[in-house]
XYZ file of C-alpha atoms in Angstrom:
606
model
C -20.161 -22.660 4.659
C -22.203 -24.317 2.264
C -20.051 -26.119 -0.595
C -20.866 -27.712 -3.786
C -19.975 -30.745 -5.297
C -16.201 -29.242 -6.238
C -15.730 -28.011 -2.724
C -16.664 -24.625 -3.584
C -19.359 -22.532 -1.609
C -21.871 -21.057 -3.368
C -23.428 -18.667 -1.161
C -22.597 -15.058 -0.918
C -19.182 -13.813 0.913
C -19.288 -10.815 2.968
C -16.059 -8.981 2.938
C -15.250 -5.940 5.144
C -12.552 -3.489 4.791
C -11.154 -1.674 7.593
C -8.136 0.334 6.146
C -7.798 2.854 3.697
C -4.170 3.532 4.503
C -1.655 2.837 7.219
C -2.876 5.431 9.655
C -6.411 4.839 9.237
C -8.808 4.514 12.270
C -8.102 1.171 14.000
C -11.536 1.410 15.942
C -12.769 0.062 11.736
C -11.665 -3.576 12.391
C -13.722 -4.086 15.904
C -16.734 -2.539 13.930
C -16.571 -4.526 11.588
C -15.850 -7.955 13.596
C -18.468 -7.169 16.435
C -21.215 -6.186 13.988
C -20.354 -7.050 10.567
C -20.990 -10.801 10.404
C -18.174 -11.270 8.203
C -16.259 -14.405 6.098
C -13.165 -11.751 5.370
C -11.839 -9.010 7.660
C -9.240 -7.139 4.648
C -6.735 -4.477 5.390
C -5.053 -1.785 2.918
C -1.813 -0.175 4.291
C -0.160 0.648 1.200
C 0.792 3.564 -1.003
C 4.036 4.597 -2.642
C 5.553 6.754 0.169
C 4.291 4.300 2.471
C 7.128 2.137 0.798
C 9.780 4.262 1.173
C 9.302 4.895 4.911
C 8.906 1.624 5.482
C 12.316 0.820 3.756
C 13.736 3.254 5.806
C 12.745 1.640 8.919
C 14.095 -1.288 8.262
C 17.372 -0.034 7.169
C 17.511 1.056 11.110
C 16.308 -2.059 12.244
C 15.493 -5.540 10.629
C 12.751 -6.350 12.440
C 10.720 -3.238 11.486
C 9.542 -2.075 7.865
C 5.702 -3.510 8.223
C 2.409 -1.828 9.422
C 3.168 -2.300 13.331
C -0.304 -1.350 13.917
C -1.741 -4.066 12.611
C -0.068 -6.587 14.780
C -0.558 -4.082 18.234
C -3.408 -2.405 18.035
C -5.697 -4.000 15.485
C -5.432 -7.950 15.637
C -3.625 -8.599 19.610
C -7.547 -7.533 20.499
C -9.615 -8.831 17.849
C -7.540 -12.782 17.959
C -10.410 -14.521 20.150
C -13.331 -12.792 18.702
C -11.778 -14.161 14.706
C -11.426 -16.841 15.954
C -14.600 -17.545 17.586
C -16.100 -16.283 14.746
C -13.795 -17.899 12.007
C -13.465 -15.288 10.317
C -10.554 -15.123 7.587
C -7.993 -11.884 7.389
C -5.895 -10.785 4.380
C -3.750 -7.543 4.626
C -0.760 -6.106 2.704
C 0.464 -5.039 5.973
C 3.656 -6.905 5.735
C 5.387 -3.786 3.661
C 8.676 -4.258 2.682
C 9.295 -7.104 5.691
C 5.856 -9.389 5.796
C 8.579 -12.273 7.239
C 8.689 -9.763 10.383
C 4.982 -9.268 10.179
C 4.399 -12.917 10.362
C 6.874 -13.673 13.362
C 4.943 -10.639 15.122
C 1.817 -12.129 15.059
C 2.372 -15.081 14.840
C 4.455 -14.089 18.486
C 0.684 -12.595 19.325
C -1.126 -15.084 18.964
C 0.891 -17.483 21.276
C 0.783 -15.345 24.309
C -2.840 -15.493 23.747
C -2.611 -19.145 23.618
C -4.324 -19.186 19.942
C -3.398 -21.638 17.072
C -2.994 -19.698 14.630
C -2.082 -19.984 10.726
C -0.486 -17.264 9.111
C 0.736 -16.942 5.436
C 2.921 -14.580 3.849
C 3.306 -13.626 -0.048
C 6.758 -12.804 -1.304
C 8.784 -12.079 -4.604
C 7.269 -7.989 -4.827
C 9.714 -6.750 -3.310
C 12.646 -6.922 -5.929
C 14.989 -3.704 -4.519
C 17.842 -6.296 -3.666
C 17.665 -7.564 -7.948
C 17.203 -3.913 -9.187
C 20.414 -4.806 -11.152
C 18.089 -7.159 -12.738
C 15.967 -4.803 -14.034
C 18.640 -1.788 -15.025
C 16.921 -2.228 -19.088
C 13.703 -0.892 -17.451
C 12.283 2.600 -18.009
C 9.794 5.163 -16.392
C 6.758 5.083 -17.558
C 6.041 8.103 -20.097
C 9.706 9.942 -19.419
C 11.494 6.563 -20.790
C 14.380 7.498 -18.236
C 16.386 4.479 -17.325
C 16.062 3.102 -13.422
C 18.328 5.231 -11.243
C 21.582 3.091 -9.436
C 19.622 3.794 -6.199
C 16.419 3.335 -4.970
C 14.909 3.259 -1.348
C 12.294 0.652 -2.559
C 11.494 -1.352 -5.581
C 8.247 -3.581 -5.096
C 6.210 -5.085 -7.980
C 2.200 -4.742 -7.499
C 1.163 -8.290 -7.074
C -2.057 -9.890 -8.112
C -4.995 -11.894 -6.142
C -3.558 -15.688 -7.305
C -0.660 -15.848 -4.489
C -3.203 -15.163 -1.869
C -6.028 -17.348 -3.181
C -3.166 -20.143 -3.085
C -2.524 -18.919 0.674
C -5.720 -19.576 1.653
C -5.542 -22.844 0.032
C -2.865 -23.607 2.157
C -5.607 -23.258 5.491
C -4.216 -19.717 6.204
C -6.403 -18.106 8.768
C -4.280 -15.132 8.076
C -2.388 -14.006 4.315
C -0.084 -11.086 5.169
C 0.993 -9.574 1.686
C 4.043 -7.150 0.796
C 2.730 -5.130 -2.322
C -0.170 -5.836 -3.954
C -2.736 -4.090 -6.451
C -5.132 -2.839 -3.436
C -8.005 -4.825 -4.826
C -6.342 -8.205 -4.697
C -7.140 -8.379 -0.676
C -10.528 -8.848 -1.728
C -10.439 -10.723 -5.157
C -8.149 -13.907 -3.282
C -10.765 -14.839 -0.758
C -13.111 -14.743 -3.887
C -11.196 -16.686 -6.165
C -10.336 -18.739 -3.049
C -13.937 -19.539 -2.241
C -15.537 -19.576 -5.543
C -13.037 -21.212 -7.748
C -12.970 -18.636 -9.901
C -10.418 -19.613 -12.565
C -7.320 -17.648 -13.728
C -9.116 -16.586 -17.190
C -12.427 -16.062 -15.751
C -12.176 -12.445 -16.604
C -15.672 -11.240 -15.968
C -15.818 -12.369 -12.655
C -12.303 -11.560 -12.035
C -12.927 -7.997 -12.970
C -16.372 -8.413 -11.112
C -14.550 -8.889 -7.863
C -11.670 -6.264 -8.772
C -14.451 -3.609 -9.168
C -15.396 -5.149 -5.102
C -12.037 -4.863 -3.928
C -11.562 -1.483 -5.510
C -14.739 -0.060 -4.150
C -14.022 -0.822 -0.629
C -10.331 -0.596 -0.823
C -10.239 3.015 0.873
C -12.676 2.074 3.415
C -15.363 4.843 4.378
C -14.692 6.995 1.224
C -17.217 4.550 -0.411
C -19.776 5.085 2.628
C -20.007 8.378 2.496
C -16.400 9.501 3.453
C -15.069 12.148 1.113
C -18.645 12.516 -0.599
C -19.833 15.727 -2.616
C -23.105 15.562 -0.767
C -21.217 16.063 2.548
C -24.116 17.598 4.372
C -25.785 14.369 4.233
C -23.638 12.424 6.020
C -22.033 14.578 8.569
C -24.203 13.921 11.303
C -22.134 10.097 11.298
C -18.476 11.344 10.789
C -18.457 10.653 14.507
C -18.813 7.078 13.762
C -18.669 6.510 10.236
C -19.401 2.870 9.456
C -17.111 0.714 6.664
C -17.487 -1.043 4.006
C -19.084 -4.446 3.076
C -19.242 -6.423 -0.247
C -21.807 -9.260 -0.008
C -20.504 -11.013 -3.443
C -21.827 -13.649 -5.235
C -20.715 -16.814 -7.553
C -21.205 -15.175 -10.495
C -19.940 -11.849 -9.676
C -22.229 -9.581 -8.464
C -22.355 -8.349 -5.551
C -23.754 -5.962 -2.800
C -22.245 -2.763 -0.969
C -23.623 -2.345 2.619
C -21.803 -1.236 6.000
C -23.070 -2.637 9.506
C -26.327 -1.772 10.807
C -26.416 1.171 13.252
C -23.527 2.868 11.743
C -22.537 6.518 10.518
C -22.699 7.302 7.027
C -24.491 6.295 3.892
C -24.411 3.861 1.353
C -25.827 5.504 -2.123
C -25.521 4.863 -5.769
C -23.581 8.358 -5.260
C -21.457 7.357 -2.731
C -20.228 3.623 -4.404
C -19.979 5.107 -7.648
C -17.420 8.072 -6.208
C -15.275 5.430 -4.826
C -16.112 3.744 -8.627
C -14.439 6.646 -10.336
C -11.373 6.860 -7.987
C -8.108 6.901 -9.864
C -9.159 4.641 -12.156
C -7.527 6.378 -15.438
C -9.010 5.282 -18.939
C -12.216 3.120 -17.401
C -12.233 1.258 -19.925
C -8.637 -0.685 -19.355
C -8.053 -0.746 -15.398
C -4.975 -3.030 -15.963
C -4.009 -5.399 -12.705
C -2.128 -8.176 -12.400
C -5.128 -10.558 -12.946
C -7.077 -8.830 -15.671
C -7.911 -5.491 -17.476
C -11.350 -4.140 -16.188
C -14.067 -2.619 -18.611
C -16.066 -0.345 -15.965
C -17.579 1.915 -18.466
C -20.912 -0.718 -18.694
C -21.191 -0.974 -14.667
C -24.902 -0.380 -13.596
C -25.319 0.738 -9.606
C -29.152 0.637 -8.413
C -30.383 0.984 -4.944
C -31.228 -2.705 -3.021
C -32.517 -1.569 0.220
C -31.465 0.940 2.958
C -27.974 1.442 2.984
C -27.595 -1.072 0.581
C -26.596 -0.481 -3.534
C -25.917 -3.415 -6.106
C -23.442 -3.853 -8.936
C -23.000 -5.544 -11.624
C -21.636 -5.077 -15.373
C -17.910 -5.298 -15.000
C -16.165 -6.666 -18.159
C -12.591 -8.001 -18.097
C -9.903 -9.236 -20.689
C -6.490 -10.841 -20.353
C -3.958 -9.275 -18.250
C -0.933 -7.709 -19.482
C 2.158 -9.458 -19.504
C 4.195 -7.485 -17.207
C 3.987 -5.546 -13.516
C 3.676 -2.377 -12.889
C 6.719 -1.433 -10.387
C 7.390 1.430 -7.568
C 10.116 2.319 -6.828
C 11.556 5.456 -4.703
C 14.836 7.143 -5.109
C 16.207 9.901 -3.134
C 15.731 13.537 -4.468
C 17.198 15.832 -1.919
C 15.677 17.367 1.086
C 12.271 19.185 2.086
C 12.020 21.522 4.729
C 8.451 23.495 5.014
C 7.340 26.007 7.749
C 3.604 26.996 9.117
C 2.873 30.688 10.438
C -0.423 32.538 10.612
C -0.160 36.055 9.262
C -3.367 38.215 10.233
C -4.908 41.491 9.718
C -5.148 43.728 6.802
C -4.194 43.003 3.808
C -2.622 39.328 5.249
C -2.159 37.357 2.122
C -0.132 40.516 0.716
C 2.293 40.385 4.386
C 2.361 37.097 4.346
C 4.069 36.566 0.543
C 6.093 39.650 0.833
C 7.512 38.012 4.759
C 7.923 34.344 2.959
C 9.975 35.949 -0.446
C 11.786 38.014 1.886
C 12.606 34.703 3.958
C 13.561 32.668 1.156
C 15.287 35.816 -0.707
C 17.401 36.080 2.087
C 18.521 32.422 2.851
C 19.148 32.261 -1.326
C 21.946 35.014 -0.561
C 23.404 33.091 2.042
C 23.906 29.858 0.333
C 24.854 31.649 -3.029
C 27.477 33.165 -0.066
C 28.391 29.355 0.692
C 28.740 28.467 -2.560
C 25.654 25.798 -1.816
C 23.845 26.633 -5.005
C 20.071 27.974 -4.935
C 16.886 26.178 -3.957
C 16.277 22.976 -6.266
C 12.371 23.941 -5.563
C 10.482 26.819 -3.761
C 6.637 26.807 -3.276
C 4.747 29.731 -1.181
C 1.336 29.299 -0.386
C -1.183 31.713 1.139
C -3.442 29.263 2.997
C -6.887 30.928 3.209
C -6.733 33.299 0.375
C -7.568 30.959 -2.648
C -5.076 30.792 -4.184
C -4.850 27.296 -4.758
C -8.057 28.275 -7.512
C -5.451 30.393 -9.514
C -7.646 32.394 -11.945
C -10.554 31.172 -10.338
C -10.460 32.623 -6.867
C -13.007 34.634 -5.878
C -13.119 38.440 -6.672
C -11.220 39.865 -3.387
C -10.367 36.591 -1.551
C -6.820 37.781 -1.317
C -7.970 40.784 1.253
C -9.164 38.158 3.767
C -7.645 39.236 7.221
C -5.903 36.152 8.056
C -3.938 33.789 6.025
C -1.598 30.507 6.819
C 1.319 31.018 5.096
C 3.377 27.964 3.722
C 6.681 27.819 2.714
C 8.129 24.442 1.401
C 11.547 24.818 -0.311
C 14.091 21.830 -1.617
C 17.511 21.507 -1.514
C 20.559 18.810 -2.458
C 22.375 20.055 0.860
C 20.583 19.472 4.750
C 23.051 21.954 5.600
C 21.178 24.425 3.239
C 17.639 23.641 4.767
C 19.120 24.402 8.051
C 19.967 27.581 7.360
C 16.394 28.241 6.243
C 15.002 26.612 9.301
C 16.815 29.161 11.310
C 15.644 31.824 9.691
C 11.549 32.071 9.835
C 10.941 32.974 13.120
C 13.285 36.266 12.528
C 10.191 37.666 10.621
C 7.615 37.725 13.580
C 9.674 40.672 14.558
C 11.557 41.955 11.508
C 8.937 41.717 9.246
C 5.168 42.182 8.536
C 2.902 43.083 11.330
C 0.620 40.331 12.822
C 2.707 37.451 12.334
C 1.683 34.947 14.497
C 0.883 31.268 15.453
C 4.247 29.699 14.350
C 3.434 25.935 14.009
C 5.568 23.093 15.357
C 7.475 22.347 18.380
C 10.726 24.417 17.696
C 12.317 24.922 14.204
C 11.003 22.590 11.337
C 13.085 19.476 10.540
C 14.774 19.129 6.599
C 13.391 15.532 5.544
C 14.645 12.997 2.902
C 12.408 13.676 -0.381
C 11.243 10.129 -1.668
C 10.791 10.659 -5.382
C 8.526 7.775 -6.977
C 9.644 6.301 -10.325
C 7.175 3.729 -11.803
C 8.223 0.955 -14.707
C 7.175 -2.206 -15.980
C 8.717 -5.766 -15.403
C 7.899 -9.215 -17.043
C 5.994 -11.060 -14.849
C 8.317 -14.095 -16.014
C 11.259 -12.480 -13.931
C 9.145 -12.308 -10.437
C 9.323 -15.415 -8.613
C 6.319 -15.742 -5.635
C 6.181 -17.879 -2.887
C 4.242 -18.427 -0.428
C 5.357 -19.284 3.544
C 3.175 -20.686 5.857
C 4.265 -22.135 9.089
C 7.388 -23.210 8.447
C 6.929 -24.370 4.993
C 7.077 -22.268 1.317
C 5.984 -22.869 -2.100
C 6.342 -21.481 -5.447
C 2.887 -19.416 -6.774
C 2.558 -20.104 -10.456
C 0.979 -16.989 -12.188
C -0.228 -16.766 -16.018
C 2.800 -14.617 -17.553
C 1.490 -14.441 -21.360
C -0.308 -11.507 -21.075
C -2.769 -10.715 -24.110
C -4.242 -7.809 -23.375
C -5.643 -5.953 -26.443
C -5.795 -1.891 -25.594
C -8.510 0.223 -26.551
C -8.724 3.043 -29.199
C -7.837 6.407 -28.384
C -11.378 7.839 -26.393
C -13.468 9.838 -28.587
C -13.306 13.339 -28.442
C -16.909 14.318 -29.844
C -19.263 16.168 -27.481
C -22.656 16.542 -27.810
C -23.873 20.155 -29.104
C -23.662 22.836 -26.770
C -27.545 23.881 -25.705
C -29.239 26.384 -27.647
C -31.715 29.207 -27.100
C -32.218 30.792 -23.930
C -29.523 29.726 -21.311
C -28.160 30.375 -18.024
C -24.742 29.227 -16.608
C -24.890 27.394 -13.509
C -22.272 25.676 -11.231
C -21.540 22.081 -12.133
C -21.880 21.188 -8.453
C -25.919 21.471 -9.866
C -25.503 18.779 -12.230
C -23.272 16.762 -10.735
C -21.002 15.410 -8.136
C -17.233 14.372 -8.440
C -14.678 13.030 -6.655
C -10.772 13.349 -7.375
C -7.299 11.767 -6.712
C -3.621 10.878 -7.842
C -1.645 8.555 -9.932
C 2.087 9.313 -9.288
C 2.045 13.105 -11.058
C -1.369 12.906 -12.817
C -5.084 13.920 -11.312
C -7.729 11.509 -11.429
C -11.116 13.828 -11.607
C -14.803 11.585 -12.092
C -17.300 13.242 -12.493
C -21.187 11.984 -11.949
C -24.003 13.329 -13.766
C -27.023 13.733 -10.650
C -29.893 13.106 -13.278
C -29.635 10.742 -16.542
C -30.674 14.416 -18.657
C -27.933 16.640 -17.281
C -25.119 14.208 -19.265
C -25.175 15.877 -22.451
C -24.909 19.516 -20.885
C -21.975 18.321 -18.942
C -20.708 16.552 -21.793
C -20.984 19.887 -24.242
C -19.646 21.989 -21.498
C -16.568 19.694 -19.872
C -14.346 18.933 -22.738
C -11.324 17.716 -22.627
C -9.799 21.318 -23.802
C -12.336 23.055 -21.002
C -10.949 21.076 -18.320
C -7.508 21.809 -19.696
C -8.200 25.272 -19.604
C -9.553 25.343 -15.742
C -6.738 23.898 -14.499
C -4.030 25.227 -16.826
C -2.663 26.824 -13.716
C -1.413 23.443 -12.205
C -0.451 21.939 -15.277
C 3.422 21.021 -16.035
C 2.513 22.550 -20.047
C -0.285 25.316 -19.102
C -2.742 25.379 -21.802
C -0.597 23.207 -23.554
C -1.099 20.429 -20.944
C -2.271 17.512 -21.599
C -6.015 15.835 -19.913
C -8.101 13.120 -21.732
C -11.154 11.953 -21.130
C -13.813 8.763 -20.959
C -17.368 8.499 -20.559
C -18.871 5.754 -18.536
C -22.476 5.220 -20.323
C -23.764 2.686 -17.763
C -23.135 5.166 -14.555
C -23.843 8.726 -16.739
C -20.390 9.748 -15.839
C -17.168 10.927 -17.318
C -13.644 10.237 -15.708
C -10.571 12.814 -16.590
C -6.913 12.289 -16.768
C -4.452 15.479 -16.137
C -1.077 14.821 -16.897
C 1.596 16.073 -14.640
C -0.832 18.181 -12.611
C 0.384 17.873 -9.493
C 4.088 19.249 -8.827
C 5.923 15.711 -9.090
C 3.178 14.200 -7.051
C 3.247 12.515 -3.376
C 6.078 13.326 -1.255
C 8.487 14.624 -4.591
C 5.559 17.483 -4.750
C 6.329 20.927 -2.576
C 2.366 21.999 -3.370
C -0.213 21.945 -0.408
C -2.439 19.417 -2.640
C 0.272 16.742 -3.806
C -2.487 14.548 -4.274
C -5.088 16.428 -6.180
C -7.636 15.982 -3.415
C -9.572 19.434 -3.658
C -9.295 19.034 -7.564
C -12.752 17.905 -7.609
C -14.033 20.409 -5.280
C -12.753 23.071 -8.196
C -14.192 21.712 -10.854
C -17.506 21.580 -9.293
C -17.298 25.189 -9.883
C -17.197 25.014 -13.471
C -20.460 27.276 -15.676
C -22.045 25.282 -17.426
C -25.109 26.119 -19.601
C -28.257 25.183 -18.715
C -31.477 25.870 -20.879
C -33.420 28.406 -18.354
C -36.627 26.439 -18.307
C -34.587 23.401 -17.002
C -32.436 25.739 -14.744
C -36.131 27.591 -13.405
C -37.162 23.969 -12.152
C -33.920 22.791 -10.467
């Protein structure tokens, strides 16, 4: 590397991401080794039920609670090939036990016979203190933090890991972390990029968060699928090239499925972001809405224009708390009329189980959800005009319950209906009858950063990781709620998936829905057409209030794009959610089927 007079390189740092979640393909991190020329090799396990199973593993046994793949299957291969080609790895693999992490790889690397340096991060994980923290709320319900909790782990920031590397870690294993801190370390790391250089820092937040979920910025998840499909088969992940000052470039390796568009960066862009202009993380609070994407060669798209302020003063926390059991069962239902069987053969099920534990004096179902897989109606009101006389259906039936003994009895009971029920029920999924599981319900507060200690362990050694605690974050004004004028004259409605593209996601029990305008002259039809109220309106179906829900939204001037916020959309959310889409995945996917008006002269020449 080339350094400066401070020690500091200053040539660009390529960065490669091979995990968007614990479960991802491990075939990313030899792609990205073998033909990625990389400084950084970054891994992101993490997500909030991702905790909570991890917790439970190592309840069972101490040595477990961390990614295990990432020791076995991704980095026992790749060990002479990083270090032949010195290249660097940070991951937040080490879950709720990175100590275990480290002694497994560390265990790797000597049967190899490699020298190898690895780091760990700790002080997120804060379960053992919750006492500590019983004066902290929920965020938005204000309920206080319940006496038990499976996990309880702070989101850390990008400082402990840039001090890690400091150390002459070849690897920095993290518990939890904000997901773009893997890659905003190795830049503060190798840039000296101070703890109040906000612009930069949110610079290389806006990298990390871009390649954070690995191929969904490379085409992965895009609107445009049809472009891309012919390199699912081999989809290629993500690079950041970034620079001293900040900006940076998105590629993938050469050869590669996939695509790397303006489109495709600035979907990942808009991912669960919330109110763009105040991304708050540990390190600083992001300003996206002035970002600028343009094209910089084939498969190649640069950024710049990220904005950051001071922090706030306090973490965000996760933690997960037991809500009763799940059980959910799978059958196919087909024929005429299917949807209509199969609701009638899943009410009858669950009507009949309800008698017996009303019999028991077990109480009734905390939660029921059928779904008609196949028939829409996931769209609610906006299912297609006889979609619910398609002749076969997969029928879903998730119900919730204090008691396992309850869910039992309602896992003995579905197959009875392929022969006392509806005709042509069929194609009962699973091996056997379906298992009642632990519900992890996710309950998110804020701590003072001043009462989370961090160290850092490497080798045999640890140090305490001083972080700014003052906060001074200064939040924005409510988003403006003006439109511009609806179109007049002559008009025809088209589909939004015309004019635009979106992509969509979850925080906790809220929908994250971008939305990207294809030309620079379709924004103010979009904007006229998707209001706040509109997008209320469209999805009043999955909203906690109805039409008296509650969505917001931003616009992002430098990208022509609008982000939306839907409160309490999704059933709980995650794993406390019985709906098929916990997540808000296909959210997007419906809204792109929003009318919008469209002059017909510029309609006539799309």
């Amino acid at each position: 590397m080339w350094l400066t007079a401070g020690g500091f390189v200053n040539k660009s740092i390529r960065i490669g991401c091979a995990s968007a979640f614990w479960g991802d393909t491990n075939t990313a991190a030899a792609q990205l080794v073998e033909r990625g020329a990389l400084d950084y090799l970054v891994f992101d396990y993490l997500a909030e039920i991702t905790m909570s199973i991890l917790a439970a593993k190592r309840l069972r046994d101490p040595n477990e609670g961390y990614a295990t793949d990432f020791v076995e299957h991704v980095m026992a291969p790749l060990l002479p090939q990083l270090v032949e080609r010195r290249i660097k790895v940070v991951a937040n693999a080490g879950g709720v036990n990175p100590l275990a992490c480290k002694a497994a790889l560390e265990a790797a690397a000597a049967k190899a016979g490699i020298a190898l340096r690895v780091a760990v991060v700790l002080g997120d994980d804060l379960n053992a203190r919750r006492k500590d923290f019983a004066d902290c709320v929920e965020i938005g319900s204000g309920k206080p933090l319940p006496a038990t909790t499976i996990s309880m782990n702070a989101y850390l920031g990008a400082i402990p890991i840039a001090r890690a590397l400091a150390a002459g870690a070849d690897v920095v294993i993290t518990g939890r972390c904000v997901d773009s801190a893997v890659v905003l370390g190795p830049l503060m790391h190798e840039f000296g990029w101070r703890a109040d250089d906000y612009d930069r820092l949110a610079a290389g937040s806006l990298a990390g968060h871009i390649i954070e979920c690995g191929a969904q910025c490379t085409g992965g998840n895009f609107t445009d699928w049809e472009l891309v499909r012919a390199g699912y088969a081999d989809m290629g992940f993500p690079i950041v090239e970034v620079e001293p000052d900040g900006g940076f470039v998105v590629t993938k390796p050469d050869g590669t499925g996939g695509l790397v568009s303006v489109h495709t960066v600035l979907e990942q862009m808009l991912y669960e972001i919330g109110d763009p202009r105040a991304y708050l993380l540990p390190d600083v609070a992001c300003d996206f809405t002035q970002v600028r994407l343009e094209p910089a060669g084939d498969n190649r798209v640069r950024v710049s224009g990220a904005k950051g302020q001071a922090p706030t003063d306090t973490y965000k926390v996760s933690a997960t708390m037991p809500a009763g059991m799940r059980c959910a069962a799978l059958f196919m239902i087909g024929g005429i009329d299917a949807a209509k069987k199969g609701r009638a053969s899943a009410t009858a099920i669950v009507d009949k189980v309800r008698r017996q534990l009303l019999a028991q004096k077990l109480g009734d179902f905390s939660g029921v959800d059928i779904h008609c897989i196949g028939a829409e109606e996931s769209y609610g009101p906006h299912a297609r005009p006889g979609a619910a006389a398609t002749r076969e259906v997969v029928v879903k039936i998730a119900v919730q319950h204090p008691h396992p003994k309850a869910l039992k009895l309602f896992s003995r009971e579905i197959a009875q209906a392929a022969t006392g029920m509806a005709p042509g029920f069929t194609g009962y999924f699973g091996a056997g009858r379906p298992e009642p599981h632990m519900v992890p319900k996710l309950f998110s507060t804020l701590v003072p950063k001043a009462r989370v200690p961090i160290e850092v362990a490497i080798g045999t050694e640890r140090f305490a990781v001083e972080v700014p605690t003052s906060g001074g974050f200064v939040a924005p004004p409510p988003p403006a709620a003006a439109a511009p004028a609806a179109p007049s004259g002559d008009c025809v409605e088209l589909p939004l998936l015309r004019l635009a593209l979106a992509r969509s996601g979850d925080k906790g029990d809220d929908a994250n829905i971008g939305v990207i305008a294809r030309r620079p002259e379709f924004l103010p039809l979009i904007e006229a057409a998707l209001t706040a109220e509109a997008v209320r309106d469209w999805f009043a179906h999955v909203l906690a209030g109805g039409r008296d829900g509650r969505v917001e939204r931003w616009t992002l001037p430098g990208t022509q794009a609008l982000n939306f916020l839907l409160h309490q959309a999704l059933g709980g959310g995650g794993a406390a959610s019985l709906r098929t889409d916990p997540q808000g995945k296909a959210f997007a996917q419906m809204l792109l089927e929003f009318p919008v008006p469209v002059p017909r002269a510029l309609a006539q020449a799309l």
